[in-house]
PDB file of C-alpha atoms in Angstrom:
ATOM      1  CA  MET Z   1     -65.842 -78.777 115.404  1.00  0.00           C
ATOM      2  CA  ASP Z   2     -62.928 -80.328 112.526  1.00  0.00           C
ATOM      3  CA  GLU Z   3     -66.356 -81.039 110.537  1.00  0.00           C
ATOM      4  CA  ASN Z   4     -67.387 -77.711 110.432  1.00  0.00           C
ATOM      5  CA  VAL Z   5     -64.005 -76.010 108.854  1.00  0.00           C
ATOM      6  CA  ALA Z   6     -63.807 -79.217 106.295  1.00  0.00           C
ATOM      7  CA  ASP Z   7     -67.909 -78.068 105.422  1.00  0.00           C
ATOM      8  CA  GLU Z   8     -66.891 -74.449 105.212  1.00  0.00           C
ATOM      9  CA  ALA Z   9     -63.883 -75.591 103.437  1.00  0.00           C
ATOM     10  CA  TRP Z  10     -65.592 -77.722 100.786  1.00  0.00           C
ATOM     11  CA  TRP Z  11     -68.244 -74.556 100.736  1.00  0.00           C
ATOM     12  CA  ARG Z  12     -65.402 -72.351  99.703  1.00  0.00           C
ATOM     13  CA  ARG Z  13     -64.229 -75.230  96.827  1.00  0.00           C
ATOM     14  CA  GLN Z  14     -67.713 -74.986  95.264  1.00  0.00           C
ATOM     15  CA  ALA Z  15     -67.486 -71.153  95.054  1.00  0.00           C
ATOM     16  CA  ALA Z  16     -64.659 -71.106  92.706  1.00  0.00           C
ATOM     17  CA  ALA Z  17     -65.471 -73.758  91.460  1.00  0.00           C
ATOM     18  CA  GLN Z  18     -68.874 -71.791  90.445  1.00  0.00           C
ATOM     19  CA  GLY Z  19     -66.832 -68.659  90.237  1.00  0.00           C
ATOM     20  CA  GLU Z  20     -64.447 -69.946  87.504  1.00  0.00           C
ATOM     21  CA  TRP Z  21     -67.357 -71.319  85.429  1.00  0.00           C
ATOM     22  CA  TRP Z  22     -69.520 -68.701  85.451  1.00  0.00           C
ATOM     23  CA  ARG Z  23     -65.923 -66.452  83.975  1.00  0.00           C
ATOM     24  CA  LYS Z  24     -65.047 -68.290  81.226  1.00  0.00           C
ATOM     25  CA  ARG Z  25     -69.167 -68.538  80.330  1.00  0.00           C
ATOM     26  CA  ALA Z  26     -69.217 -65.295  80.870  1.00  0.00           C
ATOM     27  CA  ALA Z  27     -66.293 -64.356  78.643  1.00  0.00           C
ATOM     28  CA  GLY Z  28     -67.920 -66.874  75.641  1.00  0.00           C
ATOM     29  CA  GLN Z  29     -70.487 -64.910  75.654  1.00  0.00           C
ATOM     30  CA  GLN Z  30     -69.142 -62.048  75.112  1.00  0.00           C
ATOM     31  CA  GLU Z  31     -67.388 -63.261  71.933  1.00  0.00           C
ATOM     32  CA  GLU Z  32     -71.051 -64.068  70.732  1.00  0.00           C
ATOM     33  CA  THR Z  33     -71.936 -61.153  71.052  1.00  0.00           C
ATOM     34  CA  LEU Z  34     -69.552 -58.704  69.515  1.00  0.00           C
ATOM     35  CA  ARG Z  35     -70.688 -61.570  66.369  1.00  0.00           C
ATOM     36  CA  GLN Z  36     -73.854 -60.864  66.756  1.00  0.00           C
ATOM     37  CA  ASN Z  37     -73.228 -57.195  67.080  1.00  0.00           C
ATOM     38  CA  ASN Z  38     -70.919 -57.563  63.901  1.00  0.00           C
ATOM     39  CA  LEU Z  39     -73.444 -59.055  61.886  1.00  0.00           C
ATOM     40  CA  MET Z  40     -76.223 -56.638  63.048  1.00  0.00           C
ATOM     41  CA  TYR Z  41     -73.877 -53.106  61.672  1.00  0.00           C
ATOM     42  CA  GLY Z  42     -73.063 -54.759  58.757  1.00  0.00           C
ATOM     43  CA  GLY Z  43     -76.537 -55.808  57.774  1.00  0.00           C
ATOM     44  CA  LEU Z  44     -77.649 -52.870  58.561  1.00  0.00           C
ATOM     45  CA  ILE Z  45     -74.650 -51.055  56.095  1.00  0.00           C
ATOM     46  CA  ALA Z  46     -75.496 -52.521  53.731  1.00  0.00           C
ATOM     47  CA  ILE Z  47     -79.474 -52.308  53.763  1.00  0.00           C
ATOM     48  CA  GLY Z  48     -78.467 -48.566  53.906  1.00  0.00           C
ATOM     49  CA  VAL Z  49     -76.608 -48.869  50.847  1.00  0.00           C
ATOM     50  CA  VAL Z  50     -79.235 -50.266  48.710  1.00  0.00           C
ATOM     51  CA  LEU Z  51     -82.582 -48.552  49.912  1.00  0.00           C
ATOM     52  CA  VAL Z  52     -80.436 -44.660  49.950  1.00  0.00           C
ATOM     53  CA  GLN Z  53     -79.200 -45.868  46.427  1.00  0.00           C
ATOM     54  CA  PRO Z  54     -82.159 -44.633  44.372  1.00  0.00           C
ATOM     55  CA  PHE Z  55     -82.062 -41.149  46.273  1.00  0.00           C
ATOM     56  CA  LEU Z  56     -78.536 -40.108  44.767  1.00  0.00           C
ATOM     57  CA  THR Z  57     -79.386 -40.123  41.376  1.00  0.00           C
ATOM     58  CA  PRO Z  58     -79.068 -36.477  40.200  1.00  0.00           C
ATOM     59  CA  GLY Z  59     -82.089 -34.789  38.646  1.00  0.00           C
ATOM     60  CA  GLY Z  60     -84.438 -36.953  40.223  1.00  0.00           C
ATOM     61  CA  ALA Z  61     -87.807 -36.470  41.617  1.00  0.00           C
ATOM     62  CA  ALA Z  62     -88.074 -34.237  44.742  1.00  0.00           C
ATOM     63  CA  LEU Z  63     -88.528 -36.741  47.734  1.00  0.00           C
ATOM     64  CA  ASP Z  64     -91.199 -37.227  50.208  1.00  0.00           C
ATOM     65  CA  LEU Z  65     -91.148 -37.669  53.677  1.00  0.00           C
ATOM     66  CA  SER Z  66     -90.813 -40.936  53.992  1.00  0.00           C
ATOM     67  CA  ALA Z  67     -87.592 -41.199  51.724  1.00  0.00           C
ATOM     68  CA  GLN Z  68     -85.917 -38.210  53.507  1.00  0.00           C
ATOM     69  CA  ILE Z  69     -85.928 -39.634  57.194  1.00  0.00           C
ATOM     70  CA  CYS Z  70     -85.206 -42.998  55.570  1.00  0.00           C
ATOM     71  CA  VAL Z  71     -81.806 -41.036  54.131  1.00  0.00           C
ATOM     72  CA  VAL Z  72     -81.280 -38.715  57.368  1.00  0.00           C
ATOM     73  CA  ALA Z  73     -81.418 -41.628  59.315  1.00  0.00           C
ATOM     74  CA  PHE Z  74     -78.430 -43.223  57.348  1.00  0.00           C
ATOM     75  CA  SER Z  75     -76.861 -40.700  57.075  1.00  0.00           C
ATOM     76  CA  LEU Z  76     -76.239 -40.607  60.035  1.00  0.00           C
ATOM     77  CA  ALA Z  77     -76.509 -44.338  61.191  1.00  0.00           C
ATOM     78  CA  ILE Z  78     -73.571 -45.240  58.508  1.00  0.00           C
ATOM     79  CA  PRO Z  79     -70.841 -43.469  59.704  1.00  0.00           C
ATOM     80  CA  LEU Z  80     -71.627 -44.746  63.351  1.00  0.00           C
ATOM     81  CA  LEU Z  81     -72.236 -47.889  62.192  1.00  0.00           C
ATOM     82  CA  SER Z  82     -68.695 -48.205  60.650  1.00  0.00           C
ATOM     83  CA  ALA Z  83     -67.122 -47.463  64.142  1.00  0.00           C
ATOM     84  CA  LEU Z  84     -68.819 -50.468  65.774  1.00  0.00           C
ATOM     85  CA  ILE Z  85     -67.709 -52.318  63.336  1.00  0.00           C
ATOM     86  CA  MET Z  86     -64.130 -51.063  63.898  1.00  0.00           C
ATOM     87  CA  LEU Z  87     -64.740 -50.337  67.864  1.00  0.00           C
ATOM     88  CA  ASN Z  88     -65.971 -54.347  67.255  1.00  0.00           C
ATOM     89  CA  ARG Z  89     -62.792 -55.519  65.746  1.00  0.00           C
ATOM     90  CA  HIS Z  90     -60.577 -54.169  67.852  1.00  0.00           C
ATOM     91  CA  GLU Z  91     -62.918 -55.570  71.113  1.00  0.00           C
ATOM     92  CA  THR Z  92     -62.418 -59.417  69.697  1.00  0.00           C
ATOM     93  CA  TYR Z  93     -58.197 -58.197  69.072  1.00  0.00           C
ATOM     94  CA  ARG Z  94     -58.118 -57.512  73.012  1.00  0.00           C
ATOM     95  CA  ARG Z  95     -61.017 -60.297  74.144  1.00  0.00           C
ATOM     96  CA  ARG Z  96     -63.442 -57.906  76.126  1.00  0.00           C
ATOM     97  CA  MET Z  97     -65.837 -55.392  75.601  1.00  0.00           C
ATOM     98  CA  THR Z  98     -65.585 -51.320  76.384  1.00  0.00           C
ATOM     99  CA  SER Z  99     -67.708 -50.451  79.304  1.00  0.00           C
ATOM    100  CA  SER Z 100     -68.147 -47.112  78.091  1.00  0.00           C
ATOM    101  CA  VAL Z 101     -71.290 -45.270  78.017  1.00  0.00           C
ATOM    102  CA  VAL Z 102     -70.580 -43.045  75.143  1.00  0.00           C
ATOM    103  CA  VAL Z 103     -70.158 -46.619  73.332  1.00  0.00           C
ATOM    104  CA  LEU Z 104     -73.548 -47.714  74.307  1.00  0.00           C
ATOM    105  CA  VAL Z 105     -75.440 -44.310  73.172  1.00  0.00           C
ATOM    106  CA  ALA Z 106     -73.585 -45.516  70.004  1.00  0.00           C
ATOM    107  CA  GLN Z 107     -74.698 -48.918  69.627  1.00  0.00           C
ATOM    108  CA  GLN Z 108     -78.658 -48.185  70.327  1.00  0.00           C
ATOM    109  CA  ALA Z 109     -78.804 -45.019  68.599  1.00  0.00           C
ATOM    110  CA  ALA Z 110     -76.755 -46.569  65.442  1.00  0.00           C
ATOM    111  CA  LEU Z 111     -79.504 -49.808  65.522  1.00  0.00           C
ATOM    112  CA  GLY Z 112     -82.394 -47.206  66.267  1.00  0.00           C
ATOM    113  CA  LEU Z 113     -81.481 -44.896  63.311  1.00  0.00           C
ATOM    114  CA  GLY Z 114     -81.282 -48.107  60.646  1.00  0.00           C
ATOM    115  CA  TYR Z 115     -83.954 -49.782  62.023  1.00  0.00           C
ATOM    116  CA  VAL Z 116     -85.775 -46.420  61.015  1.00  0.00           C
ATOM    117  CA  GLY Z 117     -84.570 -45.509  57.576  1.00  0.00           C
ATOM    118  CA  VAL Z 118     -85.440 -48.976  57.027  1.00  0.00           C
ATOM    119  CA  VAL Z 119     -88.682 -48.869  58.326  1.00  0.00           C
ATOM    120  CA  ALA Z 120     -88.933 -45.192  55.855  1.00  0.00           C
ATOM    121  CA  GLY Z 121     -87.891 -47.047  52.865  1.00  0.00           C
ATOM    122  CA  PHE Z 122     -90.004 -49.207  52.829  1.00  0.00           C
ATOM    123  CA  TRP Z 123     -92.604 -47.150  53.959  1.00  0.00           C
ATOM    124  CA  HIS Z 124     -91.368 -44.906  51.123  1.00  0.00           C
ATOM    125  CA  ILE Z 125     -91.803 -48.097  48.240  1.00  0.00           C
ATOM    126  CA  MET Z 126     -95.112 -49.170  49.528  1.00  0.00           C
ATOM    127  CA  THR Z 127     -96.712 -47.920  52.813  1.00  0.00           C
ATOM    128  CA  ILE Z 128     -97.968 -51.630  53.011  1.00  0.00           C
ATOM    129  CA  ALA Z 129     -94.361 -52.651  53.284  1.00  0.00           C
ATOM    130  CA  GLY Z 130     -93.261 -49.918  55.667  1.00  0.00           C
ATOM    131  CA  ILE Z 131     -96.001 -51.631  58.201  1.00  0.00           C
ATOM    132  CA  ALA Z 132     -95.580 -55.489  56.864  1.00  0.00           C
ATOM    133  CA  ILE Z 133     -91.382 -54.447  58.513  1.00  0.00           C
ATOM    134  CA  LEU Z 134     -92.611 -52.992  61.668  1.00  0.00           C
ATOM    135  CA  VAL Z 135     -94.840 -56.388  62.248  1.00  0.00           C
ATOM    136  CA  GLY Z 136     -92.299 -58.558  60.708  1.00  0.00           C
ATOM    137  CA  THR Z 137     -89.688 -57.376  63.427  1.00  0.00           C
ATOM    138  CA  ILE Z 138     -91.833 -57.512  66.632  1.00  0.00           C
ATOM    139  CA  LEU Z 139     -92.459 -61.249  64.935  1.00  0.00           C
ATOM    140  CA  GLY Z 140     -88.895 -61.590  64.183  1.00  0.00           C
ATOM    141  CA  LEU Z 141     -87.485 -59.978  68.051  1.00  0.00           C
ATOM    142  CA  ALA Z 142     -90.394 -62.504  69.953  1.00  0.00           C
ATOM    143  CA  VAL Z 143     -88.961 -65.731  67.954  1.00  0.00           C
ATOM    144  CA  HIS Z 144     -85.410 -64.282  68.501  1.00  0.00           C
ATOM    145  CA  SER Z 145     -86.064 -64.194  71.689  1.00  0.00           C
ATOM    146  CA  ALA Z 146     -88.181 -67.084  72.377  1.00  0.00           C
ATOM    147  CA  GLY Z 147     -85.837 -69.320  71.536  1.00  0.00           C
ATOM    148  CA  TYR Z 148     -82.288 -67.459  73.472  1.00  0.00           C
ATOM    149  CA  VAL Z 149     -84.150 -68.441  76.180  1.00  0.00           C
ATOM    150  CA  ARG Z 150     -85.161 -72.099  74.883  1.00  0.00           C
ATOM    151  CA  VAL Z 151     -81.442 -72.785  74.252  1.00  0.00           C
ATOM    152  CA  GLU Z 152     -80.097 -70.980  77.204  1.00  0.00           C
ATOM    153  CA  GLU Z 153     -82.697 -73.315  79.323  1.00  0.00           C
ATOM    154  CA  ASP Z 154     -81.149 -76.825  77.726  1.00  0.00           C
ATOM    155  CA  ASP Z 155     -77.354 -75.668  77.806  1.00  0.00           C
ATOM    156  CA  ALA Z 156     -78.331 -74.981  81.852  1.00  0.00           C
ATOM    157  CA  GLN Z 157     -80.188 -78.636  81.920  1.00  0.00           C
ATOM    158  CA  ALA Z 158     -77.230 -81.597  82.226  1.00  0.00           C
ATOM    159  CA  THR Z 159     -75.622 -82.900  78.432  1.00  0.00           C
ATOM    160  CA  PRO Z 160     -73.405 -85.214  78.219  1.00  0.00           C
ATOM    161  CA  GLY Z 161     -70.246 -83.998  77.100  1.00  0.00           C
ATOM    162  CA  ALA Z 162     -71.089 -80.398  78.340  1.00  0.00           C
ATOM    163  CA  GLU Z 163     -69.509 -78.022  80.991  1.00  0.00           C
ATOM    164  CA  GLN Z 164     -71.425 -77.387  83.132  1.00  0.00           C
ATOM    165  CA  PRO Z 165     -71.421 -75.077  86.381  1.00  0.00           C
ATOM    166  CA  PRO Z 166     -69.959 -77.767  89.377  1.00  0.00           C
ATOM    167  CA  PRO Z 167     -72.097 -78.824  91.747  1.00  0.00           C
ATOM    168  CA  LEU Z 168     -73.192 -77.778  95.252  1.00  0.00           C
TER     169      LEU Z 168
END
């Protein structure tokens, strides 16, 4: 009987240690997510300013459809991206991410509009460039996903000096 009680206490300690390890890991992952989001948001704002700038000159020729899409997409995306950067600063300060559905929708809309603006801008410059951006994005996403999975798998394996979950 004492052996069962000791086993149960051991399992409880192990479960508590595992839970604590995962809480620390999740907190670190949130910080990294915030950093990556800021990089994406800032990059899209910079790209948007550069791509839209030629269309702001007075007396220019009428914009074709791809140029119009580029301008409208970035006119919606830039304010959203700016607001998200400011929100990320607050989330970083509070060391936690918001769980607001409105923010999640705004993040997806801003990134989607930014992507549409980039594709339309390059399409306006040259059709093949627009197609290249589409293909390059798919390849980039595949590379990022493969690399992310590999890094996470390697991190989960035993490495000297690295913090790992307590053994069960």
